């Protein structure tokens, strides 16, 4: 395979403790990991981040601790600023601007912004010079022609399409190399494949983050009451397996893959990392290094 897979991992502020253990393993025991595997970034946002588009109740790691870990291992951070309902008055938010100021000064880290709002995009481009931008999956790009238009926007380095475009292999393979380099696939979505209200769901999260609770949207998708299940995600028609990456996407020329899971528990996120990045014979080694010992009781 001529390309490597760059994984974009969830929980920059949400799972700092997990990554403080996982990153040393990745960089010091690379024999545990697939040789075609690299860390492209870790994404997330601090708790109660106004510009955030989801999981705003999480992300309580100290900014200085996060920054120190990223600098030590030279990992690109990404901020999930994907709120779709921002207005001009929101652009002056002090905590978000302070966060941007700190990371804009760390040009060597190559900080990315996952973004939905063009209003925020234009503001950040004008105020901060060292960021790159990722078009958020919250735009729900299910129409391939609309996806192509988004790929051709020069302001975005990467585009995350809706997971229901993941298996459009004929159309995807026909993309130019330049376009392929910008595609970032969402791997492990558990959402109902036939959902027609996905954009409404994302808008509801944005609305709550802004403190607007009128006309609450209620999801009616199957299994909504059961929460996320990795086994069910694997049965989703849009799911991308590790074999799919090796046998289809990398040979086609794609190299960027996003693992979702900021709102889940760190144990489940670790299972995602094991599945996608770690050779099966070393799963136990990673578990032992992170949490498993011979005196651990489950019950």
XYZ file of C-alpha atoms in Angstrom:
299
model
C 0.000 0.000 0.000
C 1.419 3.358 -1.052
C -0.622 5.397 1.427
C -0.964 5.366 5.177
C -4.190 5.710 7.115
C -4.338 8.838 9.253
C -6.831 8.386 12.072
C -8.524 11.381 13.656
C -9.329 10.419 17.220
C -12.118 11.607 19.556
C -11.731 13.339 22.887
C -8.998 16.005 22.904
C -10.337 17.466 26.157
C -12.704 14.623 27.001
C -10.156 11.749 27.202
C -6.888 13.414 28.149
C -6.098 10.693 30.724
C -6.605 7.944 28.143
C -4.338 9.629 25.590
C -1.663 10.343 28.197
C -1.324 6.548 28.374
C -2.102 5.663 24.769
C 0.224 8.106 22.990
C 3.398 6.801 24.673
C 2.435 3.296 23.577
C 1.866 4.409 20.006
C 5.165 6.229 19.694
C 7.324 3.924 21.823
C 5.840 0.520 20.892
C 4.991 0.932 17.245
C 5.322 -2.827 16.810
C 1.911 -3.083 18.494
C 0.290 -1.104 15.689
C -0.408 -1.644 12.008
C 2.525 -0.301 10.011
C 0.111 1.628 7.756
C -1.410 3.419 10.732
C -0.722 7.004 11.870
C -2.416 9.508 14.182
C -3.654 12.436 12.124
C -5.173 14.451 14.967
C -7.137 14.346 18.194
C -10.336 16.392 18.164
C -12.712 17.791 20.757
C -13.550 20.943 22.669
C -13.570 22.157 26.277
C -16.653 21.825 28.413
C -19.391 24.404 27.728
C -17.651 25.694 24.602
C -20.146 28.079 22.982
C -18.923 27.425 19.449
C -19.118 23.674 20.005
C -21.584 21.566 18.111
C -21.973 18.649 20.474
C -20.970 16.906 23.724
C -20.753 20.269 25.465
C -21.197 18.709 28.893
C -17.830 16.930 28.605
C -14.259 18.099 28.039
C -12.989 19.168 31.454
C -9.238 18.585 30.948
C -6.964 21.529 31.716
C -5.884 23.399 28.585
C -2.255 23.521 29.684
C -2.183 19.757 30.271
C -3.701 19.142 26.840
C -1.239 21.486 25.179
C 1.746 19.881 26.925
C 0.727 16.382 25.792
C 0.220 17.501 22.193
C 3.576 19.289 22.075
C 5.390 16.297 23.549
C 4.163 13.945 20.817
C 3.679 16.541 18.066
C 0.037 15.594 17.509
C -2.308 17.945 15.656
C -5.225 19.195 17.796
C -8.628 19.933 16.323
C -11.380 21.987 17.925
C -14.949 20.871 17.302
C -16.457 24.289 16.575
C -19.341 22.842 14.571
C -22.265 24.807 15.992
C -24.511 25.546 13.002
C -26.639 28.302 14.581
C -24.068 30.935 15.524
C -24.821 34.622 15.049
C -22.492 37.604 14.955
C -22.925 38.233 18.673
C -21.491 34.792 19.470
C -18.176 35.525 17.751
C -16.923 37.576 20.700
C -17.134 34.664 23.154
C -14.156 35.170 25.474
C -13.340 31.546 26.304
C -13.382 30.387 22.682
C -11.273 33.328 21.532
C -8.816 32.780 24.385
C -8.457 29.112 23.412
C -7.828 30.082 19.790
C -5.254 32.677 20.833
C -3.278 30.114 22.844
C -3.186 27.520 20.080
C -2.669 30.017 17.268
C 0.641 30.876 18.941
C 1.700 27.216 18.690
C 2.156 27.146 14.922
C 4.206 23.936 15.040
C 1.161 21.980 16.258
C -0.891 22.615 13.094
C -4.245 23.187 14.786
C -7.411 22.319 12.870
C -10.929 23.677 13.277
C -13.907 21.418 12.538
C -16.511 23.910 11.414
C -20.044 24.260 10.096
C -20.792 27.989 10.148
C -19.364 30.135 7.331
C -19.797 33.111 9.652
C -17.382 31.565 12.151
C -15.098 30.384 9.356
C -14.655 33.893 7.995
C -14.117 35.291 11.470
C -11.414 32.764 12.359
C -9.633 33.217 9.037
C -9.452 36.959 9.671
C -8.404 36.771 13.329
C -6.070 33.756 13.451
C -3.511 32.839 10.797
C -2.240 29.398 11.792
C -5.357 27.220 11.624
C -6.555 24.811 8.968
C -10.238 24.002 8.516
C -12.322 20.840 8.227
C -15.870 20.915 6.858
C -17.992 19.194 9.498
C -20.100 16.094 8.952
C -22.900 18.059 10.662
C -23.615 19.559 7.227
C -25.024 16.098 6.366
C -23.658 15.971 2.828
C -25.604 13.016 1.417
C -25.969 14.386 -2.122
C -22.812 13.542 -4.054
C -22.938 16.667 -6.223
C -23.133 18.858 -3.115
C -20.236 16.870 -1.682
C -18.170 17.597 -4.813
C -18.856 21.325 -4.476
C -17.689 21.193 -0.864
C -14.518 19.355 -1.904
C -13.690 22.176 -4.292
C -13.865 24.873 -1.605
C -10.276 26.042 -1.176
C -10.749 27.141 2.434
C -11.153 23.540 3.604
C -8.270 21.105 3.941
C -10.608 18.183 4.666
C -14.286 17.406 4.112
C -16.189 14.883 6.250
C -19.182 13.638 4.237
C -22.220 12.003 5.750
C -21.496 8.346 6.500
C -24.081 7.310 3.904
C -21.647 8.262 1.142
C -19.012 5.886 2.517
C -19.823 3.031 0.152
C -20.329 5.017 -3.071
C -17.219 3.297 -4.391
C -17.685 3.947 -8.097
C -18.148 7.686 -7.585
C -15.446 7.895 -4.933
C -12.896 6.061 -7.032
C -13.533 8.462 -9.921
C -12.418 11.464 -7.828
C -9.165 13.170 -8.690
C -6.185 12.639 -6.397
C -6.560 16.214 -5.153
C -10.147 15.576 -4.125
C -9.339 12.180 -2.585
C -6.722 13.783 -0.356
C -9.425 16.025 1.127
C -11.949 13.295 1.978
C -12.176 12.196 5.613
C -14.514 9.262 6.209
C -16.541 8.797 9.395
C -15.859 5.169 10.310
C -18.068 3.934 13.130
C -21.377 5.790 13.044
C -24.202 3.976 14.845
C -27.015 6.291 13.747
C -29.946 4.736 11.878
C -28.880 4.493 8.218
C -32.297 5.514 6.970
C -32.616 8.572 9.208
C -33.998 11.612 7.392
C -33.720 13.947 10.399
C -29.962 13.841 10.984
C -29.510 17.550 10.269
C -32.346 18.393 12.680
C -30.604 16.320 15.347
C -27.364 18.258 14.912
C -29.259 21.550 14.972
C -30.900 20.546 18.248
C -27.464 19.988 19.793
C -26.324 23.409 18.539
C -29.487 25.006 19.900
C -28.995 23.501 23.371
C -25.380 24.626 23.396
C -26.590 28.195 22.899
C -29.090 27.842 25.741
C -32.151 27.637 23.480
C -34.589 24.962 24.633
C -37.750 25.864 22.736
C -39.373 23.292 20.449
C -37.100 20.434 21.442
C -36.501 17.857 18.703
C -37.098 14.237 19.736
C -35.304 11.514 17.789
C -37.534 8.565 16.825
C -34.892 6.373 15.194
C -34.841 2.650 16.089
C -32.678 1.720 19.109
C -32.403 5.377 20.210
C -33.162 4.383 23.797
C -30.332 1.840 23.882
C -27.504 4.276 23.223
C -24.375 3.619 21.193
C -23.360 0.029 20.459
C -20.143 -0.785 18.582
C -21.496 -4.178 17.574
C -24.554 -2.490 16.056
C -22.358 0.122 14.371
C -20.492 -2.740 12.699
C -23.790 -3.863 11.159
C -24.500 -0.387 9.776
C -24.326 -0.312 5.941
C -22.056 2.737 6.189
C -19.594 1.121 8.605
C -15.971 1.028 7.447
C -14.078 -1.952 8.849
C -10.333 -2.263 9.272
C -10.322 -4.677 6.317
C -12.225 -2.117 4.230
C -9.489 0.408 4.962
C -6.706 -1.986 3.981
C -8.379 -3.591 0.977
C -10.525 -0.795 -0.499
C -9.932 2.742 0.726
C -6.137 2.822 0.885
C -5.710 1.150 -2.539
C -8.211 3.666 -3.969
C -6.048 6.496 -2.660
C -7.923 7.639 0.470
C -6.002 8.172 3.682
C -8.077 10.087 6.268
C -10.489 8.415 8.673
C -12.425 9.813 11.630
C -13.375 7.748 14.674
C -16.401 9.134 16.505
C -17.010 8.777 20.226
C -16.502 11.990 22.246
C -19.741 11.412 24.121
C -18.989 7.809 25.038
C -16.972 6.214 27.822
C -13.196 5.940 27.602
C -13.386 2.127 27.783
C -15.395 2.022 24.562
C -13.132 4.580 22.892
C -10.197 2.332 23.773
C -11.983 -0.524 21.978
C -12.210 1.681 18.872
C -8.482 2.381 19.065
C -7.710 -1.301 19.501
C -9.918 -2.346 16.605
C -8.681 0.189 14.070
C -5.046 0.690 15.044
C -3.650 -2.231 17.036
C -2.647 -5.623 15.647
C -4.950 -8.267 17.188
C -2.113 -10.151 18.883
C -1.199 -6.989 20.803
C -4.667 -6.031 22.044
C -3.938 -7.618 25.411
C -0.607 -5.791 25.661
C -2.288 -2.414 25.225
C -5.059 -3.267 27.671
C -2.476 -4.328 30.270
C -0.515 -1.114 29.817
C -3.600 1.078 30.164
C -5.864 -0.512 32.777
C -5.741 -4.296 33.051
C -3.901 -5.993 35.892
C -4.146 -9.361 37.602
C -6.099 -7.970 40.563
C -8.786 -6.082 38.642
C -12.329 -7.204 39.467
C -15.260 -6.463 37.181
C -17.857 -7.041 39.891
